[in-house]
PDB file of C-alpha atoms and ligand atoms in Angstrom:
ATOM      1  CA  MET D  28       7.114 103.297 -42.742  1.00  0.00           C
ATOM      2  CA  ALA D  29       5.249 105.837 -44.901  1.00  0.00           C
ATOM      3  CA  ALA D  30       5.785 109.505 -43.948  1.00  0.00           C
ATOM      4  CA  THR D  31       2.863 111.290 -42.287  1.00  0.00           C
ATOM      5  CA  PRO D  32       0.986 113.285 -44.953  1.00  0.00           C
ATOM      6  CA  ILE D  33       1.318 117.035 -44.560  1.00  0.00           C
ATOM      7  CA  ALA D  34      -1.527 119.571 -44.707  1.00  0.00           C
ATOM      8  CA  VAL D  35      -0.877 123.318 -45.001  1.00  0.00           C
ATOM      9  CA  VAL D  36      -3.684 125.583 -43.747  1.00  0.00           C
ATOM     10  CA  THR D  37      -3.590 129.320 -44.464  1.00  0.00           C
ATOM     11  CA  GLY D  38      -5.356 131.719 -42.105  1.00  0.00           C
ATOM     12  CA  ALA D  39      -5.050 129.210 -39.267  1.00  0.00           C
ATOM     13  CA  SER D  40      -4.915 131.866 -36.547  1.00  0.00           C
ATOM     14  CA  SER D  41      -8.704 132.065 -36.092  1.00  0.00           C
ATOM     15  CA  GLY D  42     -12.149 130.882 -37.154  1.00  0.00           C
ATOM     16  CA  ILE D  43     -12.491 128.314 -39.924  1.00  0.00           C
ATOM     17  CA  GLY D  44      -8.739 127.977 -40.486  1.00  0.00           C
ATOM     18  CA  ALA D  45      -7.987 127.172 -36.844  1.00  0.00           C
ATOM     19  CA  ALA D  46     -10.891 124.695 -36.700  1.00  0.00           C
ATOM     20  CA  THR D  47      -9.706 123.068 -39.943  1.00  0.00           C
ATOM     21  CA  ALA D  48      -6.190 122.686 -38.562  1.00  0.00           C
ATOM     22  CA  ARG D  49      -7.661 120.887 -35.528  1.00  0.00           C
ATOM     23  CA  THR D  50      -9.799 118.631 -37.731  1.00  0.00           C
ATOM     24  CA  LEU D  51      -6.966 117.689 -40.091  1.00  0.00           C
ATOM     25  CA  ALA D  52      -4.602 117.056 -37.165  1.00  0.00           C
ATOM     26  CA  ALA D  53      -7.214 114.700 -35.699  1.00  0.00           C
ATOM     27  CA  GLU D  54      -7.452 112.993 -39.115  1.00  0.00           C
ATOM     28  CA  GLY D  55      -3.735 112.165 -38.841  1.00  0.00           C
ATOM     29  CA  PHE D  56      -2.162 114.898 -40.960  1.00  0.00           C
ATOM     30  CA  ARG D  57       0.954 116.764 -39.894  1.00  0.00           C
ATOM     31  CA  VAL D  58      -0.497 120.258 -40.014  1.00  0.00           C
ATOM     32  CA  VAL D  59       1.441 123.375 -40.924  1.00  0.00           C
ATOM     33  CA  LEU D  60      -0.406 126.429 -39.614  1.00  0.00           C
ATOM     34  CA  THR D  61       0.160 129.744 -41.351  1.00  0.00           C
ATOM     35  CA  ALA D  62      -1.190 133.270 -40.791  1.00  0.00           C
ATOM     36  CA  ARG D  63       0.283 136.695 -40.070  1.00  0.00           C
ATOM     37  CA  ARG D  64      -0.256 136.518 -36.300  1.00  0.00           C
ATOM     38  CA  LYS D  65       2.602 134.280 -35.205  1.00  0.00           C
ATOM     39  CA  ASP D  66       1.645 134.151 -31.509  1.00  0.00           C
ATOM     40  CA  ARG D  67      -1.778 132.686 -32.305  1.00  0.00           C
ATOM     41  CA  ILE D  68      -0.593 129.951 -34.666  1.00  0.00           C
ATOM     42  CA  GLU D  69       2.290 129.058 -32.351  1.00  0.00           C
ATOM     43  CA  ALA D  70      -0.166 128.683 -29.452  1.00  0.00           C
ATOM     44  CA  LEU D  71      -2.449 126.441 -31.525  1.00  0.00           C
ATOM     45  CA  ALA D  72       0.486 124.362 -32.811  1.00  0.00           C
ATOM     46  CA  ALA D  73       1.672 123.893 -29.202  1.00  0.00           C
ATOM     47  CA  GLU D  74      -1.840 122.885 -28.111  1.00  0.00           C
ATOM     48  CA  LEU D  75      -2.089 120.318 -30.919  1.00  0.00           C
ATOM     49  CA  THR D  76       1.391 118.967 -30.197  1.00  0.00           C
ATOM     50  CA  ASP D  77       0.537 118.618 -26.502  1.00  0.00           C
ATOM     51  CA  ALA D  78      -2.529 116.633 -27.545  1.00  0.00           C
ATOM     52  CA  GLY D  79      -0.275 114.183 -29.393  1.00  0.00           C
ATOM     53  CA  HIS D  80      -0.675 115.558 -32.922  1.00  0.00           C
ATOM     54  CA  GLN D  81       2.010 116.842 -35.275  1.00  0.00           C
ATOM     55  CA  ALA D  82       1.779 120.583 -35.844  1.00  0.00           C
ATOM     56  CA  THR D  83       4.103 123.471 -36.688  1.00  0.00           C
ATOM     57  CA  ALA D  84       3.535 127.194 -37.189  1.00  0.00           C
ATOM     58  CA  TYR D  85       4.956 129.496 -39.865  1.00  0.00           C
ATOM     59  CA  ALA D  86       4.161 133.217 -39.999  1.00  0.00           C
ATOM     60  CA  LEU D  87       3.098 134.095 -43.527  1.00  0.00           C
ATOM     61  CA  ASP D  88       1.279 136.892 -45.336  1.00  0.00           C
ATOM     62  CA  VAL D  89      -0.285 135.245 -48.386  1.00  0.00           C
ATOM     63  CA  THR D  90      -0.088 138.495 -50.356  1.00  0.00           C
ATOM     64  CA  ASP D  91       3.723 138.575 -50.027  1.00  0.00           C
ATOM     65  CA  ARG D  92       4.848 136.477 -52.985  1.00  0.00           C
ATOM     66  CA  ALA D  93       8.522 136.412 -52.053  1.00  0.00           C
ATOM     67  CA  ALA D  94       7.657 135.150 -48.550  1.00  0.00           C
ATOM     68  CA  VAL D  95       5.274 132.545 -49.986  1.00  0.00           C
ATOM     69  CA  ASP D  96       7.968 131.282 -52.383  1.00  0.00           C
ATOM     70  CA  GLU D  97      10.447 131.049 -49.510  1.00  0.00           C
ATOM     71  CA  PHE D  98       7.871 129.107 -47.433  1.00  0.00           C
ATOM     72  CA  ALA D  99       7.266 126.687 -50.325  1.00  0.00           C
ATOM     73  CA  THR D 100      10.942 125.675 -50.502  1.00  0.00           C
ATOM     74  CA  ALA D 101      10.353 123.629 -47.320  1.00  0.00           C
ATOM     75  CA  PHE D 102       8.068 121.179 -49.177  1.00  0.00           C
ATOM     76  CA  ARG D 103       9.158 118.499 -51.621  1.00  0.00           C
ATOM     77  CA  SER D 104       5.866 116.645 -51.170  1.00  0.00           C
ATOM     78  CA  LEU D 105       2.541 117.930 -49.888  1.00  0.00           C
ATOM     79  CA  ALA D 106      -0.776 116.097 -49.465  1.00  0.00           C
ATOM     80  CA  VAL D 107      -3.214 118.934 -48.737  1.00  0.00           C
ATOM     81  CA  LEU D 108      -3.341 122.702 -49.125  1.00  0.00           C
ATOM     82  CA  VAL D 109      -6.297 124.545 -47.589  1.00  0.00           C
ATOM     83  CA  ASN D 110      -6.543 128.077 -48.981  1.00  0.00           C
ATOM     84  CA  ASN D 111      -8.595 129.639 -46.218  1.00  0.00           C
ATOM     85  CA  ALA D 112      -6.943 133.037 -45.584  1.00  0.00           C
ATOM     86  CA  GLY D 113      -9.308 135.785 -46.656  1.00  0.00           C
ATOM     87  CA  GLY D 114     -12.255 137.845 -45.598  1.00  0.00           C
ATOM     88  CA  ALA D 115     -14.414 140.897 -46.203  1.00  0.00           C
ATOM     89  CA  LEU D 116     -13.901 144.629 -45.688  1.00  0.00           C
ATOM     90  CA  GLY D 117     -16.926 146.890 -45.552  1.00  0.00           C
ATOM     91  CA  ALA D 118     -20.509 146.413 -46.768  1.00  0.00           C
ATOM     92  CA  ASP D 119     -20.903 149.576 -48.808  1.00  0.00           C
ATOM     93  CA  PRO D 120     -22.958 149.898 -51.969  1.00  0.00           C
ATOM     94  CA  VAL D 121     -21.052 149.850 -55.250  1.00  0.00           C
ATOM     95  CA  ALA D 122     -21.857 153.550 -55.631  1.00  0.00           C
ATOM     96  CA  THR D 123     -19.812 154.507 -52.572  1.00  0.00           C
ATOM     97  CA  GLY D 124     -17.515 151.563 -51.816  1.00  0.00           C
ATOM     98  CA  ASP D 125     -13.854 152.365 -51.248  1.00  0.00           C
ATOM     99  CA  PRO D 126     -11.667 151.102 -54.120  1.00  0.00           C
ATOM    100  CA  ALA D 127      -8.894 150.472 -51.559  1.00  0.00           C
ATOM    101  CA  ASP D 128     -11.172 147.938 -49.796  1.00  0.00           C
ATOM    102  CA  TRP D 129     -11.981 146.250 -53.122  1.00  0.00           C
ATOM    103  CA  ARG D 130      -8.272 146.059 -53.957  1.00  0.00           C
ATOM    104  CA  GLN D 131      -7.361 144.616 -50.560  1.00  0.00           C
ATOM    105  CA  MET D 132     -10.098 141.971 -50.734  1.00  0.00           C
ATOM    106  CA  TYR D 133      -8.952 140.960 -54.217  1.00  0.00           C
ATOM    107  CA  GLU D 134      -5.325 140.842 -53.042  1.00  0.00           C
ATOM    108  CA  THR D 135      -6.039 138.640 -50.020  1.00  0.00           C
ATOM    109  CA  ASN D 136      -8.749 136.331 -51.323  1.00  0.00           C
ATOM    110  CA  VAL D 137      -7.701 135.924 -54.960  1.00  0.00           C
ATOM    111  CA  ILE D 138      -4.006 136.809 -55.298  1.00  0.00           C
ATOM    112  CA  GLY D 139      -3.252 135.253 -51.894  1.00  0.00           C
ATOM    113  CA  THR D 140      -4.848 131.987 -53.002  1.00  0.00           C
ATOM    114  CA  LEU D 141      -3.070 132.239 -56.362  1.00  0.00           C
ATOM    115  CA  ASN D 142       0.326 132.850 -54.693  1.00  0.00           C
ATOM    116  CA  VAL D 143       0.128 129.907 -52.321  1.00  0.00           C
ATOM    117  CA  THR D 144      -1.404 127.549 -54.891  1.00  0.00           C
ATOM    118  CA  GLN D 145       1.216 128.335 -57.535  1.00  0.00           C
ATOM    119  CA  ALA D 146       4.065 128.007 -55.057  1.00  0.00           C
ATOM    120  CA  LEU D 147       2.896 124.654 -53.629  1.00  0.00           C
ATOM    121  CA  LEU D 148       1.501 123.018 -56.777  1.00  0.00           C
ATOM    122  CA  PRO D 149       4.819 121.282 -57.614  1.00  0.00           C
ATOM    123  CA  ALA D 150       4.927 119.668 -54.144  1.00  0.00           C
ATOM    124  CA  LEU D 151       1.239 118.699 -54.332  1.00  0.00           C
ATOM    125  CA  THR D 152       1.874 117.067 -57.715  1.00  0.00           C
ATOM    126  CA  ALA D 153       5.065 115.381 -56.492  1.00  0.00           C
ATOM    127  CA  SER D 154       3.095 113.725 -53.664  1.00  0.00           C
ATOM    128  CA  GLY D 155       1.282 111.662 -56.296  1.00  0.00           C
ATOM    129  CA  ASP D 156      -2.025 112.391 -54.531  1.00  0.00           C
ATOM    130  CA  GLY D 157      -2.542 116.069 -53.739  1.00  0.00           C
ATOM    131  CA  THR D 158      -5.663 117.962 -52.667  1.00  0.00           C
ATOM    132  CA  ILE D 159      -6.240 121.707 -52.937  1.00  0.00           C
ATOM    133  CA  VAL D 160      -9.143 123.171 -50.972  1.00  0.00           C
ATOM    134  CA  ILE D 161     -10.342 126.668 -51.804  1.00  0.00           C
ATOM    135  CA  LEU D 162     -12.529 128.350 -49.196  1.00  0.00           C
ATOM    136  CA  SER D 163     -14.733 130.605 -51.257  1.00  0.00           C
ATOM    137  CA  SER D 164     -18.237 131.490 -50.050  1.00  0.00           C
ATOM    138  CA  THR D 165     -21.829 131.566 -51.199  1.00  0.00           C
ATOM    139  CA  ALA D 166     -20.745 135.124 -52.111  1.00  0.00           C
ATOM    140  CA  ALA D 167     -18.744 133.379 -54.864  1.00  0.00           C
ATOM    141  CA  LEU D 168     -21.954 132.165 -56.481  1.00  0.00           C
ATOM    142  CA  SER D 169     -24.476 135.007 -56.242  1.00  0.00           C
ATOM    143  CA  SER D 170     -24.528 138.657 -55.297  1.00  0.00           C
ATOM    144  CA  TYR D 171     -26.189 140.592 -52.487  1.00  0.00           C
ATOM    145  CA  GLU D 172     -26.650 144.291 -51.778  1.00  0.00           C
ATOM    146  CA  GLY D 173     -23.623 145.663 -49.957  1.00  0.00           C
ATOM    147  CA  GLY D 174     -21.605 142.589 -50.960  1.00  0.00           C
ATOM    148  CA  GLY D 175     -19.756 144.526 -53.674  1.00  0.00           C
ATOM    149  CA  GLY D 176     -16.028 143.984 -53.424  1.00  0.00           C
ATOM    150  CA  TYR D 177     -16.311 140.777 -51.346  1.00  0.00           C
ATOM    151  CA  VAL D 178     -18.685 139.189 -53.846  1.00  0.00           C
ATOM    152  CA  ALA D 179     -16.362 140.215 -56.681  1.00  0.00           C
ATOM    153  CA  ALA D 180     -13.304 138.771 -54.929  1.00  0.00           C
ATOM    154  CA  LYS D 181     -15.024 135.518 -53.994  1.00  0.00           C
ATOM    155  CA  HIS D 182     -16.321 135.129 -57.579  1.00  0.00           C
ATOM    156  CA  GLY D 183     -12.641 135.508 -58.546  1.00  0.00           C
ATOM    157  CA  GLU D 184     -11.663 132.671 -56.217  1.00  0.00           C
ATOM    158  CA  HIS D 185     -14.452 130.508 -57.651  1.00  0.00           C
ATOM    159  CA  VAL D 186     -13.145 131.099 -61.168  1.00  0.00           C
ATOM    160  CA  LEU D 187      -9.612 130.290 -60.007  1.00  0.00           C
ATOM    161  CA  ALA D 188     -10.850 126.948 -58.617  1.00  0.00           C
ATOM    162  CA  GLU D 189     -12.849 126.055 -61.754  1.00  0.00           C
ATOM    163  CA  THR D 190     -10.079 127.039 -64.152  1.00  0.00           C
ATOM    164  CA  LEU D 191      -7.340 125.262 -62.219  1.00  0.00           C
ATOM    165  CA  ARG D 192      -9.443 122.072 -62.127  1.00  0.00           C
ATOM    166  CA  LEU D 193      -9.757 122.181 -65.911  1.00  0.00           C
ATOM    167  CA  GLU D 194      -6.072 122.882 -66.430  1.00  0.00           C
ATOM    168  CA  ILE D 195      -4.577 120.204 -64.171  1.00  0.00           C
ATOM    169  CA  VAL D 196      -6.947 117.355 -65.002  1.00  0.00           C
ATOM    170  CA  GLY D 197      -4.820 114.262 -65.621  1.00  0.00           C
ATOM    171  CA  THR D 198      -2.383 115.167 -62.855  1.00  0.00           C
ATOM    172  CA  PRO D 199      -2.740 113.561 -59.401  1.00  0.00           C
ATOM    173  CA  VAL D 200      -4.176 116.717 -57.808  1.00  0.00           C
ATOM    174  CA  ARG D 201      -7.838 117.462 -57.135  1.00  0.00           C
ATOM    175  CA  VAL D 202      -9.406 120.867 -56.535  1.00  0.00           C
ATOM    176  CA  ILE D 203     -12.212 121.152 -53.970  1.00  0.00           C
ATOM    177  CA  GLU D 204     -14.146 124.370 -53.470  1.00  0.00           C
ATOM    178  CA  VAL D 205     -16.028 124.793 -50.202  1.00  0.00           C
ATOM    179  CA  ALA D 206     -18.572 127.627 -50.254  1.00  0.00           C
ATOM    180  CA  PRO D 207     -20.109 128.365 -46.846  1.00  0.00           C
ATOM    181  CA  GLY D 208     -23.021 130.682 -46.203  1.00  0.00           C
ATOM    182  CA  MET D 209     -23.373 132.402 -42.843  1.00  0.00           C
ATOM    183  CA  VAL D 210     -20.730 131.241 -40.358  1.00  0.00           C
ATOM    184  CA  ARG D 211     -20.487 132.902 -36.959  1.00  0.00           C
ATOM    185  CA  THR D 212     -16.751 133.131 -36.321  1.00  0.00           C
ATOM    186  CA  GLU D 213     -15.096 135.325 -33.776  1.00  0.00           C
ATOM    187  CA  GLU D 214     -13.483 137.763 -36.184  1.00  0.00           C
ATOM    188  CA  PHE D 215     -15.024 137.668 -39.683  1.00  0.00           C
ATOM    189  CA  ALA D 216     -17.799 140.254 -39.204  1.00  0.00           C
ATOM    190  CA  THR D 217     -15.764 142.330 -36.729  1.00  0.00           C
ATOM    191  CA  THR D 218     -12.974 142.617 -39.287  1.00  0.00           C
ATOM    192  CA  ARG D 219     -15.528 143.462 -41.983  1.00  0.00           C
ATOM    193  CA  PHE D 220     -16.898 146.325 -39.864  1.00  0.00           C
ATOM    194  CA  ARG D 221     -13.455 147.436 -38.658  1.00  0.00           C
ATOM    195  CA  GLY D 222     -13.899 146.532 -35.016  1.00  0.00           C
ATOM    196  CA  ASP D 223     -17.526 147.675 -34.677  1.00  0.00           C
ATOM    197  CA  THR D 224     -18.801 144.725 -32.626  1.00  0.00           C
ATOM    198  CA  GLU D 225     -22.369 146.060 -32.512  1.00  0.00           C
ATOM    199  CA  LYS D 226     -22.608 146.103 -36.305  1.00  0.00           C
ATOM    200  CA  ALA D 227     -20.923 142.711 -36.445  1.00  0.00           C
ATOM    201  CA  ALA D 228     -23.444 141.192 -34.010  1.00  0.00           C
ATOM    202  CA  LYS D 229     -26.359 142.407 -36.201  1.00  0.00           C
ATOM    203  CA  VAL D 230     -25.209 140.050 -38.978  1.00  0.00           C
ATOM    204  CA  TYR D 231     -26.277 137.091 -36.835  1.00  0.00           C
ATOM    205  CA  ALA D 232     -29.122 138.748 -34.900  1.00  0.00           C
ATOM    206  CA  GLY D 233     -32.129 136.471 -34.463  1.00  0.00           C
ATOM    207  CA  VAL D 234     -30.641 133.716 -36.630  1.00  0.00           C
ATOM    208  CA  ASP D 235     -31.223 130.334 -35.089  1.00  0.00           C
ATOM    209  CA  ALA D 236     -27.832 128.610 -35.218  1.00  0.00           C
ATOM    210  CA  PRO D 237     -25.580 130.093 -37.858  1.00  0.00           C
ATOM    211  CA  LEU D 238     -22.857 127.657 -38.943  1.00  0.00           C
ATOM    212  CA  THR D 239     -19.814 127.405 -36.686  1.00  0.00           C
ATOM    213  CA  ALA D 240     -16.168 127.212 -37.739  1.00  0.00           C
ATOM    214  CA  GLU D 241     -16.275 123.569 -36.643  1.00  0.00           C
ATOM    215  CA  ASP D 242     -19.209 122.841 -39.003  1.00  0.00           C
ATOM    216  CA  VAL D 243     -17.174 124.105 -41.953  1.00  0.00           C
ATOM    217  CA  ALA D 244     -14.014 122.330 -40.791  1.00  0.00           C
ATOM    218  CA  ASP D 245     -16.064 119.142 -40.599  1.00  0.00           C
ATOM    219  CA  THR D 246     -17.129 119.472 -44.262  1.00  0.00           C
ATOM    220  CA  ILE D 247     -13.524 120.201 -45.276  1.00  0.00           C
ATOM    221  CA  GLY D 248     -12.300 117.180 -43.333  1.00  0.00           C
ATOM    222  CA  TRP D 249     -14.942 115.011 -45.009  1.00  0.00           C
ATOM    223  CA  ALA D 250     -14.136 116.236 -48.523  1.00  0.00           C
ATOM    224  CA  VAL D 251     -10.370 115.840 -48.050  1.00  0.00           C
ATOM    225  CA  THR D 252     -10.668 112.285 -46.715  1.00  0.00           C
ATOM    226  CA  ARG D 253     -12.783 110.918 -49.613  1.00  0.00           C
ATOM    227  CA  PRO D 254     -10.921 108.327 -51.714  1.00  0.00           C
ATOM    228  CA  SER D 255      -8.381 109.940 -54.069  1.00  0.00           C
ATOM    229  CA  HIS D 256     -10.466 109.442 -57.217  1.00  0.00           C
ATOM    230  CA  VAL D 257     -13.464 111.295 -55.697  1.00  0.00           C
ATOM    231  CA  ASN D 258     -13.369 115.038 -56.350  1.00  0.00           C
ATOM    232  CA  ILE D 259     -15.942 117.101 -54.473  1.00  0.00           C
ATOM    233  CA  ASP D 260     -15.912 119.958 -56.987  1.00  0.00           C
ATOM    234  CA  LEU D 261     -18.090 122.375 -55.041  1.00  0.00           C
ATOM    235  CA  LEU D 262     -19.654 121.993 -51.635  1.00  0.00           C
ATOM    236  CA  VAL D 263     -22.213 124.640 -50.642  1.00  0.00           C
ATOM    237  CA  VAL D 264     -23.042 124.627 -46.932  1.00  0.00           C
ATOM    238  CA  ARG D 265     -25.442 126.972 -45.174  1.00  0.00           C
ATOM    239  CA  PRO D 266     -27.285 127.063 -41.863  1.00  0.00           C
ATOM    240  CA  ARG D 267     -30.844 125.744 -42.027  1.00  0.00           C
ATOM    241  CA  ALA D 268     -32.111 129.259 -41.289  1.00  0.00           C
ATOM    242  CA  GLN D 269     -30.486 130.644 -44.453  1.00  0.00           C
ATOM    243  CA  ALA D 270     -32.044 129.796 -47.813  1.00  0.00           C
ATOM    244  CA  SER D 271     -29.940 132.200 -49.890  1.00  0.00           C
ATOM    245  CA  ASN D 272     -27.600 135.152 -49.403  1.00  0.00           C
ATOM    246  CA  THR D 273     -30.642 137.400 -49.075  1.00  0.00           C
ATOM    247  CA  LYS D 274     -33.223 135.060 -47.525  1.00  0.00           C
ATOM    248  CA  VAL D 275     -32.412 134.548 -43.849  1.00  0.00           C
ATOM    249  CA  HIS D 276     -35.008 133.609 -41.231  1.00  0.00           C
ATOM    250  CA  ARG D 277     -34.700 135.807 -38.137  1.00  0.00           C
ATOM    251  CA  THR D 278     -36.750 135.569 -34.943  1.00  0.00           C
ATOM    252  CA  LEU D 279     -36.678 139.242 -33.990  1.00  0.00           C
TER     253      LEU D 279
HETATM  254  N1  NAP M  30     -17.459 133.691 -41.578  1.00  0.00           N
HETATM  255  C1  NAP M  30     -18.230 133.580 -42.650  1.00  0.00           C
HETATM  256  O1  NAP M  30     -19.441 133.885 -42.627  1.00  0.00           O
HETATM  257  C2  NAP M  30     -17.650 133.051 -43.954  1.00  0.00           C
HETATM  258  C3  NAP M  30     -18.544 132.588 -44.915  1.00  0.00           C
HETATM  259  C4  NAP M  30     -18.054 132.114 -46.123  1.00  0.00           C
HETATM  260  C5  NAP M  30     -16.698 132.113 -46.363  1.00  0.00           C
HETATM  261  N2  NAP M  30     -15.837 132.582 -45.433  1.00  0.00           N
HETATM  262  C6  NAP M  30     -14.404 132.574 -45.768  1.00  0.00           C
HETATM  263  O2  NAP M  30     -13.742 131.649 -44.934  1.00  0.00           O
HETATM  264  C7  NAP M  30     -12.402 132.082 -44.686  1.00  0.00           C
HETATM  265  C8  NAP M  30     -12.159 132.168 -43.178  1.00  0.00           C
HETATM  266  O3  NAP M  30     -13.115 133.034 -42.599  1.00  0.00           O
HETATM  267  P1  NAP M  30     -13.351 133.142 -41.031  1.00  0.00           P
HETATM  268  O4  NAP M  30     -14.800 133.363 -40.835  1.00  0.00           O
HETATM  269  O5  NAP M  30     -12.670 132.043 -40.319  1.00  0.00           O
HETATM  270  O6  NAP M  30     -12.657 134.560 -40.761  1.00  0.00           O
HETATM  271  P2  NAP M  30     -11.551 135.046 -39.735  1.00  0.00           P
HETATM  272  O7  NAP M  30     -11.756 134.429 -38.401  1.00  0.00           O
HETATM  273  O8  NAP M  30     -11.518 136.527 -39.871  1.00  0.00           O
HETATM  274  O9  NAP M  30     -10.205 134.410 -40.325  1.00  0.00           O
HETATM  275  C9  NAP M  30      -9.510 134.941 -41.405  1.00  0.00           C
HETATM  276  C10 NAP M  30      -8.116 134.325 -41.393  1.00  0.00           C
HETATM  277  O10 NAP M  30      -7.407 134.806 -42.547  1.00  0.00           O
HETATM  278  C11 NAP M  30      -6.126 135.235 -42.127  1.00  0.00           C
HETATM  279  N3  NAP M  30      -5.638 136.255 -43.042  1.00  0.00           N
HETATM  280  C12 NAP M  30      -6.252 137.398 -43.427  1.00  0.00           C
HETATM  281  N4  NAP M  30      -5.460 138.084 -44.262  1.00  0.00           N
HETATM  282  C13 NAP M  30      -4.316 137.350 -44.411  1.00  0.00           C
HETATM  283  C14 NAP M  30      -3.118 137.521 -45.135  1.00  0.00           C
HETATM  284  N5  NAP M  30      -2.905 138.611 -45.895  1.00  0.00           N
HETATM  285  N6  NAP M  30      -2.157 136.564 -45.058  1.00  0.00           N
HETATM  286  C15 NAP M  30      -2.358 135.470 -44.298  1.00  0.00           C
HETATM  287  N7  NAP M  30      -3.464 135.239 -43.584  1.00  0.00           N
HETATM  288  C16 NAP M  30      -4.432 136.180 -43.639  1.00  0.00           C
HETATM  289  C17 NAP M  30      -6.317 135.748 -40.698  1.00  0.00           C
HETATM  290  O11 NAP M  30      -5.112 135.615 -39.958  1.00  0.00           O
HETATM  291  P3  NAP M  30      -4.088 136.799 -39.605  1.00  0.00           P
HETATM  292  O12 NAP M  30      -4.895 138.045 -39.366  1.00  0.00           O
HETATM  293  O13 NAP M  30      -3.401 136.287 -38.378  1.00  0.00           O
HETATM  294  O14 NAP M  30      -3.172 136.869 -40.773  1.00  0.00           O
HETATM  295  C18 NAP M  30      -7.320 134.729 -40.162  1.00  0.00           C
HETATM  296  O15 NAP M  30      -6.662 133.592 -39.671  1.00  0.00           O
HETATM  297  C19 NAP M  30     -12.249 133.416 -45.430  1.00  0.00           C
HETATM  298  O16 NAP M  30     -11.684 133.185 -46.691  1.00  0.00           O
HETATM  299  C20 NAP M  30     -13.690 133.898 -45.568  1.00  0.00           C
HETATM  300  O17 NAP M  30     -13.853 134.780 -46.644  1.00  0.00           O
HETATM  301  C21 NAP M  30     -16.274 133.047 -44.212  1.00  0.00           C
END
């Protein structure tokens, strides 16, 4: 009997990562949930296991290369890696943005994705049919005022995805970039505004149906389950009420 294919999801403790873990578990993958908050991924793994799926949790900070390398030793073969861990800090203009925020966003979104991808690429290749998903953003494709360090970091992730695809062509691994626009998740905007829930709520104010974590997980699940020879290079997904990063219809 063939072994159940394994999918690793980073940042599976909330939002898009948690929803993606649920989707991939339902698609028949054995999901390995990682994030820094162990209690949250353990609770989700237990919930998925109780529902008859295969799921385990592993506490991991994607910016800690030694820890990522240690984590990777558990995998001889891996079907799917979803690089989802990431996020934004602040919405300051370039003129006044804090370099520490820029550095942290680059570390988490770009170096974190680099760390995990490098460490797991041998196992993805060894599977004979590996898939890497990189959760960038529409911020990876065009800028917006106040986007500063987040836009720069997500452009970095986009370049990582494009370059890796060029470099590993001919190996049995595909690279899929999913670039969502506005997604209302529980924590993304609150983290960005350092716990200021009022500011966070304004991001979505008057927007008729921003995307949900489940909408994005659904697109990831679809892209990952295409036949092996089909590579969805870049999938841009926005709510209907958002035409661009700066053109959002609000009923206020
Ligand atoms: N929400 C949006 O509008 C939107 C739009 C486009 C793209 N995205 C991207 O989609 C991804 C998920 O966003 P989300 O909305 O689901 O945000 P979220 O709910 O804030 O989730 C972020 C996840 O990343 C994890 N994380 C952060 N730093 C980490 C680190 N150093 N090591 C390991 N895990 C880390 C967090 O877990 P722990 O804190 O437990 O470690 C959490 O699970 C991010 O890359 C984000 O940039 C979001």
